[in-house]
Coordinates of C-alpha atoms and ligand atoms in Angstrom, one line a residue:
M1 CA -65.6 -222.7 -18.0
R2 CA -63.3 -224.2 -15.4
W3 CA -60.6 -222.3 -13.6
P4 CA -57.1 -223.2 -14.7
F5 CA -56.1 -224.0 -11.1
A6 CA -52.3 -224.0 -11.5
A7 CA -52.3 -220.6 -13.3
F8 CA -54.7 -219.2 -10.7
F9 CA -52.4 -220.1 -7.8
V10 CA -49.4 -218.8 -9.6
F11 CA -51.3 -215.6 -10.0
L12 CA -52.3 -215.5 -6.3
F13 CA -48.8 -216.0 -5.0
L14 CA -46.7 -214.1 -7.5
A15 CA -48.8 -211.2 -8.8
P16 CA -49.2 -209.3 -5.5
Q17 CA -45.5 -209.7 -4.8
S18 CA -44.4 -208.4 -8.2
A19 CA -46.9 -205.6 -7.9
I20 CA -45.3 -204.6 -4.6
A21 CA -41.8 -204.8 -6.0
G22 CA -42.8 -202.5 -8.9
S23 CA -44.6 -200.1 -6.6
G24 CA -41.5 -199.8 -4.4
E25 CA -39.5 -198.4 -7.3
L26 CA -42.3 -196.0 -8.3
M27 CA -42.8 -194.9 -4.7
R28 CA -39.1 -194.2 -4.2
H29 CA -39.0 -191.9 -7.2
V30 CA -42.2 -190.0 -6.3
R31 CA -41.1 -189.6 -2.7
A32 CA -37.8 -188.1 -3.9
I33 CA -39.5 -185.8 -6.5
V34 CA -42.1 -184.4 -4.0
A35 CA -39.7 -184.2 -1.1
P36 CA -40.0 -181.0 1.0
E37 CA -36.7 -179.6 -0.3
T38 CA -38.1 -179.6 -3.9
Q39 CA -40.6 -177.0 -2.8
G40 CA -43.3 -177.8 -5.4
R41 CA -40.8 -177.5 -8.3
L42 CA -41.6 -174.2 -9.9
A43 CA -39.3 -174.3 -13.0
G44 CA -36.1 -172.4 -12.5
T45 CA -36.2 -172.5 -8.7
K46 CA -33.7 -174.2 -6.4
G47 CA -36.4 -176.8 -5.5
A48 CA -36.9 -177.7 -9.1
N49 CA -33.2 -178.0 -9.6
R50 CA -33.0 -180.5 -6.7
A51 CA -35.6 -182.6 -8.4
A52 CA -33.6 -182.4 -11.7
D53 CA -30.5 -183.5 -9.9
Y54 CA -32.3 -186.6 -8.5
I55 CA -33.6 -187.5 -12.0
E56 CA -30.2 -187.1 -13.5
S57 CA -28.6 -189.3 -10.8
Q58 CA -31.2 -192.0 -11.5
M59 CA -30.6 -191.9 -15.3
K60 CA -26.9 -192.4 -14.6
A61 CA -27.6 -195.2 -12.2
I62 CA -29.8 -197.0 -14.7
G63 CA -27.0 -196.7 -17.3
L64 CA -28.6 -194.2 -19.8
E65 CA -26.2 -192.3 -22.0
P66 CA -26.4 -188.5 -21.7
A67 CA -28.6 -187.1 -24.5
G68 CA -28.6 -183.3 -23.8
D69 CA -26.6 -180.4 -25.1
D70 CA -24.6 -180.3 -21.9
G71 CA -24.4 -183.8 -20.5
F72 CA -27.9 -184.9 -19.5
E73 CA -29.1 -181.3 -19.7
I74 CA -31.0 -179.6 -22.5
E75 CA -30.5 -176.0 -21.4
T76 CA -33.7 -173.9 -21.5
E77 CA -34.2 -170.3 -20.8
L78 CA -37.5 -169.3 -19.4
V79 CA -39.6 -166.7 -17.6
N80 CA -40.7 -168.0 -14.2
A81 CA -42.2 -164.9 -12.7
V82 CA -44.2 -161.9 -14.0
E83 CA -45.8 -159.0 -12.3
F84 CA -48.0 -156.2 -13.7
D85 CA -48.9 -152.6 -12.9
T86 CA -52.1 -152.2 -14.9
S87 CA -55.3 -150.2 -15.3
L88 CA -58.3 -150.7 -17.7
T89 CA -61.1 -148.1 -18.0
I90 CA -64.0 -148.9 -20.2
G91 CA -66.2 -145.8 -20.6
T92 CA -66.6 -144.6 -17.1
H93 CA -66.1 -148.1 -15.6
V94 CA -62.8 -148.7 -13.9
A95 CA -62.3 -152.5 -14.3
A96 CA -61.0 -154.4 -11.2
P97 CA -57.7 -156.2 -11.9
D98 CA -57.7 -160.0 -11.1
V99 CA -61.5 -159.9 -10.8
E100 CA -62.8 -158.4 -14.0
F101 CA -59.7 -158.6 -16.1
G102 CA -56.2 -160.1 -16.0
V103 CA -53.1 -159.4 -18.0
S104 CA -51.8 -162.3 -20.2
G105 CA -48.4 -163.7 -19.2
F106 CA -47.0 -162.9 -22.6
S107 CA -48.3 -159.3 -22.8
D108 CA -45.9 -156.5 -23.6
D109 CA -46.0 -153.0 -22.0
V110 CA -48.6 -150.8 -23.5
D111 CA -50.2 -147.4 -22.9
V112 CA -53.1 -146.8 -25.3
E113 CA -56.4 -145.0 -25.4
G114 CA -59.2 -144.9 -28.0
V115 CA -62.4 -146.4 -29.4
P116 CA -61.7 -150.2 -29.9
V117 CA -62.6 -152.4 -32.9
F118 CA -64.6 -155.6 -32.3
V119 CA -63.2 -158.4 -34.4
G120 CA -65.4 -161.4 -33.6
Y121 CA -63.2 -164.3 -32.5
G122 CA -60.0 -162.6 -33.7
L123 CA -59.3 -165.3 -36.3
S124 CA -57.8 -164.7 -39.7
D125 CA -57.7 -168.0 -41.6
S126 CA -58.7 -169.1 -45.1
A127 CA -61.8 -170.7 -43.6
W128 CA -62.8 -167.7 -41.4
D129 CA -61.5 -164.1 -41.4
D130 CA -62.7 -161.8 -38.7
Y131 CA -60.5 -159.0 -39.9
Q132 CA -61.9 -158.7 -43.4
G133 CA -62.5 -155.0 -44.1
A134 CA -61.3 -153.9 -40.7
D135 CA -58.5 -151.4 -40.2
V136 CA -57.0 -152.0 -36.7
R137 CA -53.7 -150.2 -37.1
G138 CA -52.7 -148.5 -33.9
R139 CA -56.0 -149.5 -32.3
I140 CA -57.3 -151.7 -29.5
V141 CA -59.1 -154.8 -30.7
I142 CA -61.7 -156.8 -28.8
A143 CA -62.2 -160.4 -29.6
M144 CA -63.9 -163.4 -28.0
T145 CA -62.0 -166.5 -27.0
G146 CA -63.0 -169.8 -28.6
C147 CA -64.4 -170.5 -32.1
P148 CA -67.4 -169.7 -34.2
E149 CA -70.0 -172.4 -33.8
G150 CA -69.4 -175.3 -36.3
Q151 CA -66.1 -173.9 -37.7
E152 CA -63.6 -175.8 -35.5
E153 CA -63.1 -178.6 -38.0
R154 CA -62.6 -176.1 -40.9
L155 CA -59.8 -174.2 -39.4
S156 CA -56.3 -175.0 -40.6
S157 CA -55.1 -175.6 -37.0
K158 CA -56.7 -175.6 -33.6
H159 CA -53.7 -173.7 -32.4
L160 CA -55.3 -170.6 -34.0
L161 CA -57.7 -170.6 -31.1
S162 CA -55.1 -170.0 -28.4
S163 CA -54.7 -166.6 -26.9
Q164 CA -51.1 -166.3 -28.1
S165 CA -52.1 -167.0 -31.7
K166 CA -55.0 -164.5 -31.6
A167 CA -52.7 -161.9 -30.2
A168 CA -50.0 -162.6 -32.8
V169 CA -52.7 -162.2 -35.5
A170 CA -53.8 -158.8 -34.0
L171 CA -50.2 -157.7 -33.8
S172 CA -49.6 -158.7 -37.5
K173 CA -52.6 -156.5 -38.4
G174 CA -51.0 -153.6 -36.6
A175 CA -53.1 -153.5 -33.4
K176 CA -51.5 -152.1 -30.3
A177 CA -53.6 -153.9 -27.7
M178 CA -56.0 -156.8 -27.5
I179 CA -58.9 -157.4 -25.1
L180 CA -59.9 -161.0 -25.2
V181 CA -63.3 -161.5 -23.7
N182 CA -64.5 -164.8 -22.5
D183 CA -66.7 -166.5 -24.9
P184 CA -70.2 -166.4 -23.3
R185 CA -70.9 -170.0 -24.3
A186 CA -67.7 -170.9 -22.4
H187 CA -66.3 -173.2 -25.0
G188 CA -63.2 -171.0 -25.0
D189 CA -59.9 -172.3 -23.7
S190 CA -61.4 -175.5 -22.5
D191 CA -64.7 -177.2 -22.0
T192 CA -64.5 -176.5 -18.2
Q193 CA -63.8 -172.8 -18.4
R194 CA -66.6 -170.6 -17.1
A195 CA -67.5 -167.3 -18.7
D196 CA -66.5 -165.3 -15.6
E197 CA -63.4 -167.1 -14.7
L198 CA -60.0 -165.6 -15.6
P199 CA -57.2 -168.0 -16.6
R200 CA -54.1 -168.6 -14.4
T201 CA -51.4 -166.2 -15.5
V202 CA -48.6 -168.2 -17.1
P203 CA -45.3 -166.3 -17.1
A204 CA -43.8 -166.1 -20.6
F205 CA -41.5 -164.2 -22.9
P206 CA -43.3 -161.2 -24.3
L207 CA -45.1 -161.0 -27.6
E208 CA -43.3 -157.8 -28.4
G209 CA -45.4 -154.9 -29.5
I210 CA -48.8 -155.8 -28.1
G211 CA -50.5 -155.5 -24.7
V212 CA -53.0 -158.3 -24.0
V213 CA -55.7 -158.6 -21.3
R214 CA -58.5 -161.1 -20.6
L215 CA -61.9 -159.7 -19.7
T216 CA -64.8 -161.5 -18.1
A217 CA -68.1 -161.6 -20.1
K218 CA -69.8 -159.8 -17.2
A219 CA -67.2 -157.0 -17.2
F220 CA -67.8 -156.6 -20.9
A221 CA -71.5 -156.2 -20.4
T222 CA -70.9 -153.7 -17.6
G223 CA -68.3 -151.6 -19.5
F224 CA -69.8 -151.6 -23.0
A225 CA -73.5 -151.9 -22.1
A226 CA -73.8 -154.6 -24.8
D227 CA -75.2 -158.1 -25.0
L228 CA -72.3 -160.3 -25.8
A229 CA -74.3 -163.5 -26.2
K230 CA -76.5 -161.8 -28.8
L231 CA -73.5 -160.4 -30.6
Q232 CA -71.9 -163.9 -30.6
T233 CA -75.0 -165.4 -32.3
E234 CA -74.7 -162.7 -35.0
V235 CA -71.0 -163.4 -35.5
D236 CA -71.6 -167.2 -35.6
G237 CA -74.3 -166.6 -38.3
G238 CA -71.9 -164.5 -40.3
K239 CA -74.5 -161.7 -40.3
W240 CA -72.5 -159.0 -38.6
Q241 CA -70.3 -156.1 -39.4
H242 CA -67.4 -154.9 -37.3
L243 CA -69.3 -153.6 -34.4
A244 CA -69.2 -149.8 -34.1
V245 CA -68.0 -149.6 -30.6
K246 CA -68.6 -146.1 -29.2
T247 CA -67.2 -146.6 -25.8
K248 CA -63.7 -145.2 -25.2
V249 CA -61.2 -147.5 -23.6
A250 CA -57.9 -146.7 -21.8
L251 CA -55.4 -149.5 -21.1
E252 CA -52.1 -149.3 -19.4
I253 CA -49.8 -152.3 -18.7
D254 CA -46.4 -152.2 -17.2
V255 CA -44.7 -155.6 -17.0
D256 CA -41.8 -156.9 -14.8
R257 CA -40.4 -160.3 -15.8
D258 CA -37.9 -162.6 -14.1
D259 CA -35.8 -164.7 -16.6
V260 CA -33.9 -167.9 -15.5
D261 CA -31.8 -170.6 -16.9
T262 CA -33.1 -174.1 -16.4
A263 CA -32.9 -177.5 -18.1
S264 CA -34.8 -180.6 -19.1
I265 CA -32.9 -183.8 -18.3
A266 CA -32.4 -186.3 -21.1
G267 CA -30.8 -189.7 -21.3
M268 CA -30.9 -192.4 -23.9
V269 CA -30.5 -196.1 -24.9
R270 CA -28.8 -196.2 -28.3
G271 CA -30.3 -198.4 -31.1
S272 CA -28.4 -200.1 -33.9
S273 CA -30.1 -198.3 -36.8
D274 CA -30.1 -194.7 -37.7
K275 CA -33.9 -194.4 -37.7
P276 CA -35.2 -191.3 -35.9
P277 CA -35.6 -191.9 -32.1
I278 CA -38.5 -192.8 -29.9
V279 CA -38.9 -190.0 -27.3
F280 CA -40.6 -190.5 -24.0
G281 CA -41.3 -187.3 -22.1
A282 CA -42.8 -186.4 -18.7
H283 CA -42.5 -182.9 -17.2
F284 CA -41.0 -182.7 -13.7
D285 CA -41.8 -179.0 -12.9
G286 CA -44.8 -178.0 -10.8
L287 CA -46.6 -174.8 -9.7
G288 CA -44.4 -174.2 -6.6
E289 CA -45.3 -174.1 -2.9
A290 CA -45.0 -170.3 -2.9
A291 CA -48.1 -170.2 -5.2
I292 CA -50.0 -173.0 -3.5
P293 CA -49.1 -173.7 0.2
G294 CA -48.9 -177.5 0.8
Y295 CA -48.7 -178.3 -2.9
Q296 CA -46.8 -181.4 -3.9
G297 CA -47.8 -182.1 -7.5
A298 CA -47.5 -185.8 -6.8
D299 CA -49.9 -186.8 -9.6
D300 CA -49.0 -183.8 -11.8
N301 CA -46.4 -184.9 -12.6
A302 CA -44.1 -186.8 -10.2
S303 CA -46.1 -189.8 -11.0
G304 CA -45.4 -189.5 -14.8
V305 CA -41.6 -189.0 -14.2
A306 CA -41.5 -192.0 -11.8
V307 CA -43.2 -194.2 -14.5
M308 CA -40.8 -192.9 -17.1
L309 CA -37.7 -193.7 -15.0
A310 CA -39.1 -197.2 -14.3
V311 CA -39.7 -197.8 -18.0
A312 CA -36.2 -196.4 -18.7
R313 CA -34.7 -199.0 -16.4
R314 CA -36.5 -201.8 -18.3
V315 CA -35.5 -200.5 -21.6
A316 CA -31.8 -200.0 -20.5
N317 CA -31.8 -203.8 -19.7
Q318 CA -32.3 -204.3 -23.5
K319 CA -29.2 -202.3 -24.3
G320 CA -27.5 -203.6 -27.5
R321 CA -30.7 -205.3 -28.6
L322 CA -32.7 -202.3 -29.8
K323 CA -32.9 -201.1 -33.4
R324 CA -34.1 -197.6 -32.6
T325 CA -32.7 -195.2 -30.1
V326 CA -35.0 -194.4 -27.2
I327 CA -34.6 -191.0 -25.5
F328 CA -36.1 -190.4 -22.0
V329 CA -36.6 -186.7 -21.2
A330 CA -37.8 -185.1 -18.0
L331 CA -39.2 -181.8 -19.2
T332 CA -39.0 -178.4 -17.5
G333 CA -41.4 -175.5 -17.8
E334 CA -44.6 -177.4 -18.9
E335 CA -46.6 -175.4 -16.4
L336 CA -45.1 -172.2 -18.1
G337 CA -46.5 -173.1 -21.5
Y338 CA -44.5 -176.1 -22.7
V339 CA -41.3 -174.1 -22.8
G340 CA -39.0 -177.0 -22.0
A341 CA -40.8 -179.2 -24.5
R342 CA -40.5 -176.6 -27.3
R343 CA -36.8 -176.3 -26.8
A344 CA -36.2 -180.1 -26.4
A345 CA -38.2 -180.9 -29.5
R346 CA -36.0 -178.5 -31.5
F347 CA -32.8 -179.9 -30.0
I348 CA -33.8 -183.6 -30.4
D349 CA -34.9 -182.9 -34.0
E350 CA -31.6 -181.3 -34.9
T351 CA -29.4 -183.8 -33.1
Y352 CA -31.1 -187.2 -33.4
G353 CA -33.9 -186.7 -35.9
R354 CA -37.7 -186.2 -35.8
G355 CA -39.2 -189.4 -34.5
V356 CA -42.2 -190.4 -32.3
F357 CA -43.1 -188.6 -29.1
I358 CA -44.9 -190.2 -26.2
N359 CA -46.0 -187.9 -23.3
L360 CA -47.1 -189.0 -19.9
D361 CA -48.6 -186.2 -17.8
M362 CA -50.3 -187.6 -14.7
A363 CA -50.3 -191.4 -14.1
G364 CA -51.5 -191.7 -10.5
R365 CA -55.2 -191.5 -10.5
L366 CA -56.6 -193.9 -13.0
D367 CA -60.4 -194.2 -13.1
D368 CA -62.8 -196.7 -14.8
D369 CA -62.6 -194.8 -18.1
G370 CA -59.1 -196.0 -18.7
L371 CA -55.9 -194.3 -19.6
R372 CA -56.6 -191.1 -21.7
A373 CA -54.8 -191.2 -25.0
F374 CA -54.8 -187.8 -26.6
G375 CA -54.3 -188.0 -30.4
L376 CA -54.5 -191.9 -30.4
E377 CA -56.6 -192.1 -33.6
S378 CA -54.3 -189.9 -35.7
W379 CA -51.1 -191.2 -34.2
T380 CA -48.5 -192.7 -36.5
A381 CA -47.9 -195.6 -34.2
N382 CA -51.6 -196.1 -33.4
K383 CA -51.6 -199.9 -34.1
A384 CA -48.6 -200.5 -31.8
A385 CA -50.3 -198.6 -29.0
T386 CA -53.6 -200.6 -29.4
S387 CA -51.8 -203.9 -29.4
A388 CA -49.5 -203.1 -26.5
A389 CA -52.6 -202.0 -24.6
S390 CA -54.5 -205.2 -25.2
G391 CA -51.4 -207.2 -24.5
S392 CA -51.0 -205.6 -21.1
G393 CA -54.7 -205.3 -20.2
M394 CA -54.7 -201.5 -20.3
A395 CA -57.9 -199.8 -21.4
L396 CA -57.3 -196.8 -23.5
D397 CA -59.7 -193.9 -23.7
A398 CA -59.1 -192.0 -27.1
H399 CA -59.4 -188.2 -27.3
P400 CA -58.3 -185.7 -29.9
L401 CA -54.7 -184.4 -29.6
Y402 CA -55.7 -180.9 -28.6
A403 CA -58.3 -182.0 -26.0
S404 CA -55.6 -181.7 -23.4
G405 CA -52.9 -179.2 -23.0
S406 CA -49.5 -180.7 -22.3
D407 CA -46.1 -181.2 -23.8
H408 CA -47.4 -183.5 -26.5
I409 CA -48.8 -180.4 -28.2
A410 CA -45.3 -178.8 -28.4
F411 CA -43.8 -181.9 -29.9
A412 CA -46.7 -182.2 -32.4
E413 CA -46.2 -178.6 -33.5
A414 CA -42.5 -179.4 -34.0
G415 CA -43.5 -182.1 -36.4
F416 CA -43.1 -185.2 -34.2
G417 CA -45.8 -188.0 -34.4
S418 CA -47.0 -187.2 -30.9
I419 CA -49.4 -188.7 -28.4
G420 CA -50.3 -187.7 -24.8
F421 CA -51.2 -190.2 -22.1
S422 CA -52.8 -189.2 -18.8
T423 CA -55.0 -190.6 -16.1
G424 CA -56.9 -187.3 -16.3
I425 CA -57.9 -184.2 -14.4
H426 CA -59.5 -184.6 -11.0
P427 CA -60.8 -182.2 -8.3
G428 CA -57.3 -182.2 -6.6
Y429 CA -55.6 -181.0 -9.8
H430 CA -53.4 -178.0 -9.4
S431 CA -54.2 -177.8 -5.6
A432 CA -52.8 -178.8 -2.2
D433 CA -54.8 -182.0 -2.5
D434 CA -52.5 -183.4 -5.2
R435 CA -50.6 -185.5 -2.7
I436 CA -48.6 -188.7 -2.7
E437 CA -51.2 -190.4 -0.4
K438 CA -53.7 -190.2 -3.2
L439 CA -51.7 -192.1 -5.8
N440 CA -52.8 -195.5 -7.0
W441 CA -49.5 -197.5 -7.1
K442 CA -51.0 -200.6 -8.6
Q443 CA -52.4 -198.7 -11.6
M444 CA -49.2 -196.8 -12.0
A445 CA -47.3 -200.2 -12.2
K446 CA -49.8 -201.2 -14.9
I447 CA -49.2 -198.1 -16.9
E448 CA -45.4 -198.7 -16.6
V449 CA -45.9 -202.2 -18.0
F450 CA -48.0 -200.9 -20.9
L451 CA -45.6 -198.1 -21.9
G452 CA -42.5 -200.4 -21.4
R453 CA -44.1 -202.8 -23.8
L454 CA -45.1 -200.1 -26.3
I455 CA -41.6 -198.6 -26.4
R456 CA -39.9 -202.0 -26.8
D457 CA -42.3 -202.9 -29.6
L458 CA -41.5 -199.6 -31.4
A459 CA -37.8 -199.9 -30.9
D460 CA -37.6 -203.4 -32.2
Ligands
ZN501 ZN1 -48.9 -181.7 -15.8

């Protein structure tokens, strides 16, 4: 094949320049969002509010209409700090807080003592019921994180595997406290979680009436002198009875929470039809410099917000020509358990209707596998995504919806046809290494082109 010379030279002279122009806009947004005065953007802090002000000013400048319940703001109340006074004694073993056990961010106060009941994985579903025949009223229950082997596809929802859901089930059965012990096969919260790793505490409103702690598999073995891996095999095989635990447990939790008012920032371009809107979301909150010195959260998720704003500008240029309304929302409180997304999903549903949701969480470190697309295969607009990707030369890497935790989960649970895009987790994730110097501007510009095209196709 011969090179089409004319096209080749046009590419040589124009492509780098347009890439630079695109990158300039993205760079300007990311710089403003990770600026020192935003202090790592822990939701509800002054720093995060400064980033929100910047985003709102940009939405105004682009010509978006306000789409919040107070101008551009979708007001959201959240818990941004939580502290515990706690003690856990198993038999004679006094467990070490933050090493052997940690209190869950949604735990309530509790002071309880007694012989606990082991309830397998703590599930109670039509496909699998760990509580059958167990009376846990007023008791402490112990359950493993994760899922019985081979049962994942049979459960009515993967959400049942979350700590909150398991604790809510225990509460509904009358338990006073729950000890969640790390699944020894470590397929618990995520594929990467190790059996002796405690999850980060995510501050949240309390699940009232139950105290919840996470225990490492090793601390379980020390305290109960039992082989959890063996027990797990028995549970998976269905050949087990509620373990007669003979070891007494004493658990005390005293929680101190800090509530704040915050907001997601939403702007829109109105369409001519009354079809439900297309919603593009990217969270702007981070983990805060106070928690991680030197932290910027440039990839997670200043990069996603920058791409969203750039796409918003392109879509705003089509004003008056779109059939469907497109809402752009910079979400708060993702790092605190999708709190902003849950509130925004409800508000958008009630005000504009339940449409399609596209999430972008991390856009700055694309590797050879392509752009991760969580929930692509089951997505209502699957065909549009595939064709926009091939039209813009964007390789998509399809994964199940729940394979990644971000705001797309909250919108899916609220009934939106939801998809999550991401360039994926890397060693610098949630660390001081997540910095602006590490972002790949060229690839971000490419993601911007892809998503701009997808949204225009959907709105047409
Ligand atoms: Zn994120």
